PDB file of C-alpha atoms in Angstrom:
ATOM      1  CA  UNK A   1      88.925 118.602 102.515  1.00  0.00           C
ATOM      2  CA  UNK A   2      92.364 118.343 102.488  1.00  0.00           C
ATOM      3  CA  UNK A   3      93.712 116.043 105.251  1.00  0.00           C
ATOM      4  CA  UNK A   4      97.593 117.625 105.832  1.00  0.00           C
ATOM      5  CA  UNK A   5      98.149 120.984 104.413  1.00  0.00           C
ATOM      6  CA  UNK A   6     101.208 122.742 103.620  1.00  0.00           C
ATOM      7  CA  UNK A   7     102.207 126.259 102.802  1.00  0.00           C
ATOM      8  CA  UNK A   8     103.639 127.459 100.666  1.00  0.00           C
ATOM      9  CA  UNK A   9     104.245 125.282  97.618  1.00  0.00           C
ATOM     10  CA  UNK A  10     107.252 126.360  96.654  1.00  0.00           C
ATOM     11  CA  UNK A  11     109.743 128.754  98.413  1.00  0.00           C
ATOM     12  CA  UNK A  12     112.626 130.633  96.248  1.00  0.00           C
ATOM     13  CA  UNK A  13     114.820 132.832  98.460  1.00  0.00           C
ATOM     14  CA  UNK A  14     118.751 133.872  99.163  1.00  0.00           C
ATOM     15  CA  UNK A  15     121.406 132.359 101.398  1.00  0.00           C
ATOM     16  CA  UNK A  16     120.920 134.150 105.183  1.00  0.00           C
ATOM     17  CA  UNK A  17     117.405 134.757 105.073  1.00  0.00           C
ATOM     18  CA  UNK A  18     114.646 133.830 107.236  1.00  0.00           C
ATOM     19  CA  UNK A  19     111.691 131.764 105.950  1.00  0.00           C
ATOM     20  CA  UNK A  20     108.903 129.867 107.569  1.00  0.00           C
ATOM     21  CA  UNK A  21     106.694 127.044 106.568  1.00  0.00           C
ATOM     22  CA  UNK A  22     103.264 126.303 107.585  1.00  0.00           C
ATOM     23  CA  UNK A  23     101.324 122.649 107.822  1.00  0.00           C
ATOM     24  CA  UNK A  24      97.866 122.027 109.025  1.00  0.00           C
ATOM     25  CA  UNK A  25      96.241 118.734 109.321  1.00  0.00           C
ATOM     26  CA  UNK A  26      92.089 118.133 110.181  1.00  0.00           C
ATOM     27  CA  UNK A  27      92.825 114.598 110.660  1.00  0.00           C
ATOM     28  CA  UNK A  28      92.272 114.917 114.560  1.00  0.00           C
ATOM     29  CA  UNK A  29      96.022 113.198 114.500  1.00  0.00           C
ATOM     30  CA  UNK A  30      97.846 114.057 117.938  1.00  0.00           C
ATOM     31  CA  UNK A  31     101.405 113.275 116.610  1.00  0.00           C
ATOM     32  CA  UNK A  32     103.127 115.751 113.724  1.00  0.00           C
ATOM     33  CA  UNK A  33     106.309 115.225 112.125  1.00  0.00           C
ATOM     34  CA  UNK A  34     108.421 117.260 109.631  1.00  0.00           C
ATOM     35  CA  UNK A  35     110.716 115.561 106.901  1.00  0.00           C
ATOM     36  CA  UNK A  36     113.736 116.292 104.897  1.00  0.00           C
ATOM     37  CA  UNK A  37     113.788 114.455 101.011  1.00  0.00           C
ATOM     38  CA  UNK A  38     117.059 115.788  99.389  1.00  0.00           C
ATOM     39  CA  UNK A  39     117.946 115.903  95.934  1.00  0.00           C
ATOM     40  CA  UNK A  40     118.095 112.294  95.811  1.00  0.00           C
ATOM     41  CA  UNK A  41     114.995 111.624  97.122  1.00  0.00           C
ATOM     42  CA  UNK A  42     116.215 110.546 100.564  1.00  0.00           C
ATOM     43  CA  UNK A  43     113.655 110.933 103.203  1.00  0.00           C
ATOM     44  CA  UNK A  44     114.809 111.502 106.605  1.00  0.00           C
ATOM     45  CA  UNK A  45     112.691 112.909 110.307  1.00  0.00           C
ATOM     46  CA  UNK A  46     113.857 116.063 112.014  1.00  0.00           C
ATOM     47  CA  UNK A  47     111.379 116.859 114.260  1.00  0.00           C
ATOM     48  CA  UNK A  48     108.147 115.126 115.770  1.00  0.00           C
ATOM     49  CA  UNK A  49     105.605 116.679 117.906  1.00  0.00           C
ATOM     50  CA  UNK A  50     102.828 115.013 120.378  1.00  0.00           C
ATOM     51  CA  UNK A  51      99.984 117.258 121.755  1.00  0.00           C
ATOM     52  CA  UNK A  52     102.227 120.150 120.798  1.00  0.00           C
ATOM     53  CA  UNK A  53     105.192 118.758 122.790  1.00  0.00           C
ATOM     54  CA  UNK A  54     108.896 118.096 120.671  1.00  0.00           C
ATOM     55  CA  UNK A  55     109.029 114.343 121.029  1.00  0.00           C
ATOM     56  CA  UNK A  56     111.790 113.354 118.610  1.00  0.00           C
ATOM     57  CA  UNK A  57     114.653 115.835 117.393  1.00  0.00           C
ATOM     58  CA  UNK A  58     117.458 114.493 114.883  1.00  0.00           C
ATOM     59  CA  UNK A  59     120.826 115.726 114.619  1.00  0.00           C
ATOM     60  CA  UNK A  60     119.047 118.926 112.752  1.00  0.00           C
ATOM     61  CA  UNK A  61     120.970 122.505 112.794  1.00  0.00           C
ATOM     62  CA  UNK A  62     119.342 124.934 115.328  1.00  0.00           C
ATOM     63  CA  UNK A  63     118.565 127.185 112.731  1.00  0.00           C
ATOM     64  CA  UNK A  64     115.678 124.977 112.390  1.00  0.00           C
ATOM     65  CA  UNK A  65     113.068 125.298 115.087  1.00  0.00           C
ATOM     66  CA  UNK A  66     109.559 124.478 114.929  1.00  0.00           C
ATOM     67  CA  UNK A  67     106.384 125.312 117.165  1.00  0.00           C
ATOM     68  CA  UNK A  68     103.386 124.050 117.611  1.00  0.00           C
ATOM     69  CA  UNK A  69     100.572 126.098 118.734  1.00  0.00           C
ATOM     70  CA  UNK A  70      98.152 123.774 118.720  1.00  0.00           C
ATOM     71  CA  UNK A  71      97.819 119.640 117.736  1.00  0.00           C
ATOM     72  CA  UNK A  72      96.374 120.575 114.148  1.00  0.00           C
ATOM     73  CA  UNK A  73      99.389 122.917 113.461  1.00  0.00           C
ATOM     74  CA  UNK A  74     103.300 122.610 113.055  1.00  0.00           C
ATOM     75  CA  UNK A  75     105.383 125.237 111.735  1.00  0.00           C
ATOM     76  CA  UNK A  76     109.150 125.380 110.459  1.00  0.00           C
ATOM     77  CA  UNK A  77     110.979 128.248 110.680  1.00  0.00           C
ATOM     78  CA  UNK A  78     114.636 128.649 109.646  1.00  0.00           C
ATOM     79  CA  UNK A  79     117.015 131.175 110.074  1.00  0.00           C
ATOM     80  CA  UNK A  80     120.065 132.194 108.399  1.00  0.00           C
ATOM     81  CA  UNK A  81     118.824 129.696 104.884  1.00  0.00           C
ATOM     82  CA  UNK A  82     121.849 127.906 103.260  1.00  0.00           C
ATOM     83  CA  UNK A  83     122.389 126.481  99.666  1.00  0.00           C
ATOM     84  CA  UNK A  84     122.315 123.195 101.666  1.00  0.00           C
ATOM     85  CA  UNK A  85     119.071 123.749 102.511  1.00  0.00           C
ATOM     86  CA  UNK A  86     117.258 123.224  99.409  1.00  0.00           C
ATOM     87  CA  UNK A  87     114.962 120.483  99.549  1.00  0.00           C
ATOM     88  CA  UNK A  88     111.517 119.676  99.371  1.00  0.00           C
ATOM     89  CA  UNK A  89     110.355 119.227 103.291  1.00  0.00           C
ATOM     90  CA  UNK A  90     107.115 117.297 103.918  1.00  0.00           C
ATOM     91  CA  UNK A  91     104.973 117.670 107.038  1.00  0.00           C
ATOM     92  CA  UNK A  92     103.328 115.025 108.546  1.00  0.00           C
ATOM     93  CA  UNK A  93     100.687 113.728 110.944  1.00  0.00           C
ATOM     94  CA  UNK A  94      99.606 109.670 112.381  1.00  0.00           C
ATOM     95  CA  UNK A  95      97.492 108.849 115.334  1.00  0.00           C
ATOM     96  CA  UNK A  96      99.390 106.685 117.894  1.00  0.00           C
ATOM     97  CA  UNK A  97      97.539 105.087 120.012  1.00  0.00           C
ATOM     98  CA  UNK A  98      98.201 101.909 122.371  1.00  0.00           C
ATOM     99  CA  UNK A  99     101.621 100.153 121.187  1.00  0.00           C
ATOM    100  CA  UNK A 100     100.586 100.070 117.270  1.00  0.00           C
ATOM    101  CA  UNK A 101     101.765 101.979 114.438  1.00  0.00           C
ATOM    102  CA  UNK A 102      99.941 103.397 112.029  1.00  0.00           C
ATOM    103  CA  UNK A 103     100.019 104.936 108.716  1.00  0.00           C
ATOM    104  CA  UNK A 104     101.088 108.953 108.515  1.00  0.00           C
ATOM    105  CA  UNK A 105      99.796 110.930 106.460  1.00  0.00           C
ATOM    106  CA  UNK A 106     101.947 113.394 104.620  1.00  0.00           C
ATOM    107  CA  UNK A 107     101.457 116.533 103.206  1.00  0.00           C
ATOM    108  CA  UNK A 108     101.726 117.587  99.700  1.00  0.00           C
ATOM    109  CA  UNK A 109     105.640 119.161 100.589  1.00  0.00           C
ATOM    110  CA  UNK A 110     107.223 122.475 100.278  1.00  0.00           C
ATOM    111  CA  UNK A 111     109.953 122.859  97.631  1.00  0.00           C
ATOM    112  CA  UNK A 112     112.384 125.230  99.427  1.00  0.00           C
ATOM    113  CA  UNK A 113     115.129 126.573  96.895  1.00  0.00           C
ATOM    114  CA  UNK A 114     118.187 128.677  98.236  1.00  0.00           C
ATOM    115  CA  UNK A 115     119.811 130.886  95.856  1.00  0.00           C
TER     116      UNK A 115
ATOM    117  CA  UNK B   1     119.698 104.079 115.403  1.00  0.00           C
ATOM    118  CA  UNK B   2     117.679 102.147 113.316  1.00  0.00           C
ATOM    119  CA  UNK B   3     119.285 101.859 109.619  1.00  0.00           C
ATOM    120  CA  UNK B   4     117.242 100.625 106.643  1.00  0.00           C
ATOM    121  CA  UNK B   5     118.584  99.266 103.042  1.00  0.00           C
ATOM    122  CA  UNK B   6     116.856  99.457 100.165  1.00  0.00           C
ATOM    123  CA  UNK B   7     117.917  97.444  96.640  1.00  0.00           C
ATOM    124  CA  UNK B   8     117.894  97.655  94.145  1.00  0.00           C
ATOM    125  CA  UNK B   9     117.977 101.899  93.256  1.00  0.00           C
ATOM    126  CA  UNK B  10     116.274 101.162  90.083  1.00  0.00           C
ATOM    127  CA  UNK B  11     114.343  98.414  88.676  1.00  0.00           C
ATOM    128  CA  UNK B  12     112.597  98.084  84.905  1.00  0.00           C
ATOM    129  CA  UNK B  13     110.223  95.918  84.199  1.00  0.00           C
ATOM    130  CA  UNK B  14     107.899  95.015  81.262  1.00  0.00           C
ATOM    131  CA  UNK B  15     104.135  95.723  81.659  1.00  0.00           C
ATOM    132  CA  UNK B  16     102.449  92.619  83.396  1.00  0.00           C
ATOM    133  CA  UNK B  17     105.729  90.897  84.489  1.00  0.00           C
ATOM    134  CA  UNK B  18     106.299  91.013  88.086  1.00  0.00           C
ATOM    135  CA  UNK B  19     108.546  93.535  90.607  1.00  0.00           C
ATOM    136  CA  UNK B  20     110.370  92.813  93.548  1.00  0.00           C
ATOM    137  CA  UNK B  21     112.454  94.841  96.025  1.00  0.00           C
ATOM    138  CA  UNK B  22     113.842  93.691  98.738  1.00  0.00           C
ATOM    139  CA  UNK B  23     114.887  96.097 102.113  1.00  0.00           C
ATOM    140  CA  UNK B  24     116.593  94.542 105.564  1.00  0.00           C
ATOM    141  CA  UNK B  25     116.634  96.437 109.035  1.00  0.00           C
ATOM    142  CA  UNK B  26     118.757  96.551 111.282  1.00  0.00           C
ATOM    143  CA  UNK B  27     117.347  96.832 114.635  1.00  0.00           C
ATOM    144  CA  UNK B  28     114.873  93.961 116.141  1.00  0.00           C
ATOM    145  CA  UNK B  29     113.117  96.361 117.994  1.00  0.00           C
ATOM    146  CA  UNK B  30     111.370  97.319 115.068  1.00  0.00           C
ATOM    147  CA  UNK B  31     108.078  96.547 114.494  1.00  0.00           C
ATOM    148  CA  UNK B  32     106.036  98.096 112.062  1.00  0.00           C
ATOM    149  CA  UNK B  33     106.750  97.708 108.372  1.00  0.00           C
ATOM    150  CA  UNK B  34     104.932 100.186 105.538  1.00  0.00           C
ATOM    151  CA  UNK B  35     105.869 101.096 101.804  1.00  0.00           C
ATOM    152  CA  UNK B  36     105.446 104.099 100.496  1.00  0.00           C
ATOM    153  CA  UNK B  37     104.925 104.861  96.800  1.00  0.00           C
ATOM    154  CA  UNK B  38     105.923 108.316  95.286  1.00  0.00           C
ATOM    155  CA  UNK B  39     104.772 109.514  91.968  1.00  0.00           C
ATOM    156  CA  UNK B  40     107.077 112.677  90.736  1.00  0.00           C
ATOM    157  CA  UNK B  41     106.120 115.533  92.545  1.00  0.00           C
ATOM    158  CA  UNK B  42     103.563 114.267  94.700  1.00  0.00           C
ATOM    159  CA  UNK B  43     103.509 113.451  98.419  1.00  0.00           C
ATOM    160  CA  UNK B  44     104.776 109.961  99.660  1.00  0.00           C
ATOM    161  CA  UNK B  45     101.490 107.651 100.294  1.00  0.00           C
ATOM    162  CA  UNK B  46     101.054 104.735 102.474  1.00  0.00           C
ATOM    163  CA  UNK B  47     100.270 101.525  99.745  1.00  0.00           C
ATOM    164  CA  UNK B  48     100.814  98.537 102.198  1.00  0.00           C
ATOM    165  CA  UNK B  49     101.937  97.610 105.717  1.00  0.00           C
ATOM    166  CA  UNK B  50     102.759  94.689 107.657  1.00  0.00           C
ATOM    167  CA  UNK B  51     103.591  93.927 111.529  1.00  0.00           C
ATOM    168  CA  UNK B  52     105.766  92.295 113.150  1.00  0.00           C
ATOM    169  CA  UNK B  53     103.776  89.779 114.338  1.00  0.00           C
ATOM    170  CA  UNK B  54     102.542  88.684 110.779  1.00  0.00           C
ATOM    171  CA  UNK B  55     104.796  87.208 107.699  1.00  0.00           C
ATOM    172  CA  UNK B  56     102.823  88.016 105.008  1.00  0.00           C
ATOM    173  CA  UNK B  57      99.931  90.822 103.962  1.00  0.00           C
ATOM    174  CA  UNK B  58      98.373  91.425 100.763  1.00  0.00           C
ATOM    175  CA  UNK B  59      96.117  93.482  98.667  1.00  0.00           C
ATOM    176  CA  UNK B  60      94.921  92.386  95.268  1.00  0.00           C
ATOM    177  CA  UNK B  61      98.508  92.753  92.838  1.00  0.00           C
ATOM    178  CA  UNK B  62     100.420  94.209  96.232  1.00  0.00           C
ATOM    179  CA  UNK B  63     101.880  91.760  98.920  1.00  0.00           C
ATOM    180  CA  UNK B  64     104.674  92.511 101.586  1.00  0.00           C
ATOM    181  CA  UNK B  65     106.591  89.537 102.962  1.00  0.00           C
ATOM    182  CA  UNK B  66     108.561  90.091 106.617  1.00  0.00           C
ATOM    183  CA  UNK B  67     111.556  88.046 107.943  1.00  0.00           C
ATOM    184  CA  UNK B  68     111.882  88.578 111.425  1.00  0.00           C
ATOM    185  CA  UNK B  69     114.345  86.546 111.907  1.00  0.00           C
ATOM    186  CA  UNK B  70     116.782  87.360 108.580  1.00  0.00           C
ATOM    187  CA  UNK B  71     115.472  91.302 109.345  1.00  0.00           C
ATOM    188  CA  UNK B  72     114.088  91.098 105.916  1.00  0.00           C
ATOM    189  CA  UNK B  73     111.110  92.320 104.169  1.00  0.00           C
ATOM    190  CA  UNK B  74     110.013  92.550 100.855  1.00  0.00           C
ATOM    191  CA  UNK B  75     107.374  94.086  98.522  1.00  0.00           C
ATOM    192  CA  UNK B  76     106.016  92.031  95.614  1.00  0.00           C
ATOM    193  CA  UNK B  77     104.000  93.507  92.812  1.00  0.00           C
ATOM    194  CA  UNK B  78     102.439  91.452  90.543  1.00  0.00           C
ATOM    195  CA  UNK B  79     100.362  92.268  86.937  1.00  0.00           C
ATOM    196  CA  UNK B  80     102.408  95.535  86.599  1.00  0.00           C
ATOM    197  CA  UNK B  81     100.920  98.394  84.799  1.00  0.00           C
ATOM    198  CA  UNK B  82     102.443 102.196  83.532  1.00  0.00           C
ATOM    199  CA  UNK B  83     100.355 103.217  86.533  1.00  0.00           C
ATOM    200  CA  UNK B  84     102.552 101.429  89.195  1.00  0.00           C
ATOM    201  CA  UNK B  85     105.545 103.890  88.196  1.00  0.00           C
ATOM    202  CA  UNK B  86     106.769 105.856  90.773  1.00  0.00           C
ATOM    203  CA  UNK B  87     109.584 105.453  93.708  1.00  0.00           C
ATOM    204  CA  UNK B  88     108.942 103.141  96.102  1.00  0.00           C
ATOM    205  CA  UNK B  89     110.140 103.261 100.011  1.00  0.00           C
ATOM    206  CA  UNK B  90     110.341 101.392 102.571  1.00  0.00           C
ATOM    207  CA  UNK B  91     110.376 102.115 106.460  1.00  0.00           C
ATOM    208  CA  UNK B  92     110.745 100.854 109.681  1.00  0.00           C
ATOM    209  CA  UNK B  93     109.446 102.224 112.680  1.00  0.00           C
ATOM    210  CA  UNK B  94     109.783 101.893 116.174  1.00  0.00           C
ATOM    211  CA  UNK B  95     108.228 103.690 119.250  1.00  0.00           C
ATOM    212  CA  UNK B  96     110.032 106.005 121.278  1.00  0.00           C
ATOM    213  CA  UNK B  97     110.024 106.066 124.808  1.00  0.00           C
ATOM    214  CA  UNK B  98     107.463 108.785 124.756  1.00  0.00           C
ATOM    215  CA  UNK B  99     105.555 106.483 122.601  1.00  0.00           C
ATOM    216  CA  UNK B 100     106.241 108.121 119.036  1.00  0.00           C
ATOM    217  CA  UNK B 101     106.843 106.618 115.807  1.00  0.00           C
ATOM    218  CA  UNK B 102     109.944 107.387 114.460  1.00  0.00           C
ATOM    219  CA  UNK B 103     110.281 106.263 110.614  1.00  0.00           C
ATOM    220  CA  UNK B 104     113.439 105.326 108.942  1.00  0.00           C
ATOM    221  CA  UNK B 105     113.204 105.141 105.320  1.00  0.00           C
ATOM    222  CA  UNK B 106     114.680 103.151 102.874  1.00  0.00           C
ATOM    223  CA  UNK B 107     116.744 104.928 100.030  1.00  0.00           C
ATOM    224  CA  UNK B 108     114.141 103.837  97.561  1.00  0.00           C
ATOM    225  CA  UNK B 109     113.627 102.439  94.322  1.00  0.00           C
ATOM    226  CA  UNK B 110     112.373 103.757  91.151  1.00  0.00           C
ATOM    227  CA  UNK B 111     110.157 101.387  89.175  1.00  0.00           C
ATOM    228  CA  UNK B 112     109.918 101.700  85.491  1.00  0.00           C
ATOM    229  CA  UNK B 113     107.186  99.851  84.188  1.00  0.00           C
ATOM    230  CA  UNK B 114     108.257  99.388  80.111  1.00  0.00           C
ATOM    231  CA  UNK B 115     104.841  99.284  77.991  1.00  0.00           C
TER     232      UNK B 115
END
């Protein structure tokens, strides 16, 4: 009974390909985020989704996109991989509601290695 | 944007002595306030959070402080134990216009807890 769900675990592939990544969450969360944590650990947002609609998009390359089919589901996909890439990117999910915040819930991450 | 500091990087403490770290915000419009604890290669998880409408929260050896004012707040853990080693963040988060969170993360801090 996972809550967020990511796959796959790891990800090994060469500069210019084309690789997706796949997160799932059966939290009932409306709101879905994916983050960046680079070598040193630094966490930062690219993309946030609400009811499937792209809600928050950082300064990210546009080899990035995501899509959301559904609110339970938020994919990454990313064209054209460079080195600069590599990272470990974690999807997640929160329930906003009203004007508080409240906790999100991450998934276990996807450790994406270009060659 | 919002900007978050984080000090110190690192931080070593004896077993049972107490940690501190300390992270300031920049913008006032923030108002939601969470650490995040990271054990190596696991998924960041939510350990405490405070509001802005609140100074201080704790929970048994955890407690968060918050300085509105100063745009300070700080996470306190007391009794420490090997367990409690990991990387702490924290955040600060502030809805969008389309009433999202948007999390900015600390650089965060890796705790050593010396048996």
């Amino acid at each position: 009974d996972t809550a967020v769900s990511q796959t796959p675990k790891y990800l090994v592939t060469q500069m210019g390909n084309d690789k997706s990544i796949k997160c799932e969450q059966n939290l009932g969360h409306d709101t879905m985020y994916w983050y960046k944590q680079d070598s040193k650990k630094f966490l930062k947002i690219m993309f946030s989704y609400n009811n499937k609609e792209l809600i928050i998009n950082e300064t990210v390359p546009n080899r990035f996109s995501p899509k959301s089919p559904d609110k339970a589901h938020l994919n990454l996909h990313i064209n054209s991989l460079e080195l600069g890439d590599s990272a470990v990117y974690f999807c997640a999910s929160s329930q906003v509601r009203g004007p508080y915040s409240y906790e999100q819930y991450f998934g276990p991450g996807t450790r994406l290695t270009v060659t | 944007g919002e900007n978050v500091e984080q000090h110190p990087s690192t931080l070593s403490v004896q077993e049972g002595d107490s940690a501190v770290i300390k992270c300031t915000y920049s913008d006032s419009a923030s108002n939601y306030f969470p650490w995040y604890k990271q054990e190596l290669g696991k998924r960041p998880q939510l350990i405490i959070d405070i509001r802005s409408n609140v100074g201080e929260k704790k929970d048994q050896r955890i407690a968060v402080t918050l300085n509105k004012t100063a745009k300070h707040f700080s996470l306190h853990i007391t009794e420490t134990q090997p367990e409690d080693s990991a990387v702490y963040f924290c955040a600060a988060s502030m809805r969008s216009n389309f009433g999202n969170e948007k999390l900015t993360f600390g650089t965060g801090t890796r705790l050593t807890i010396i048996p």
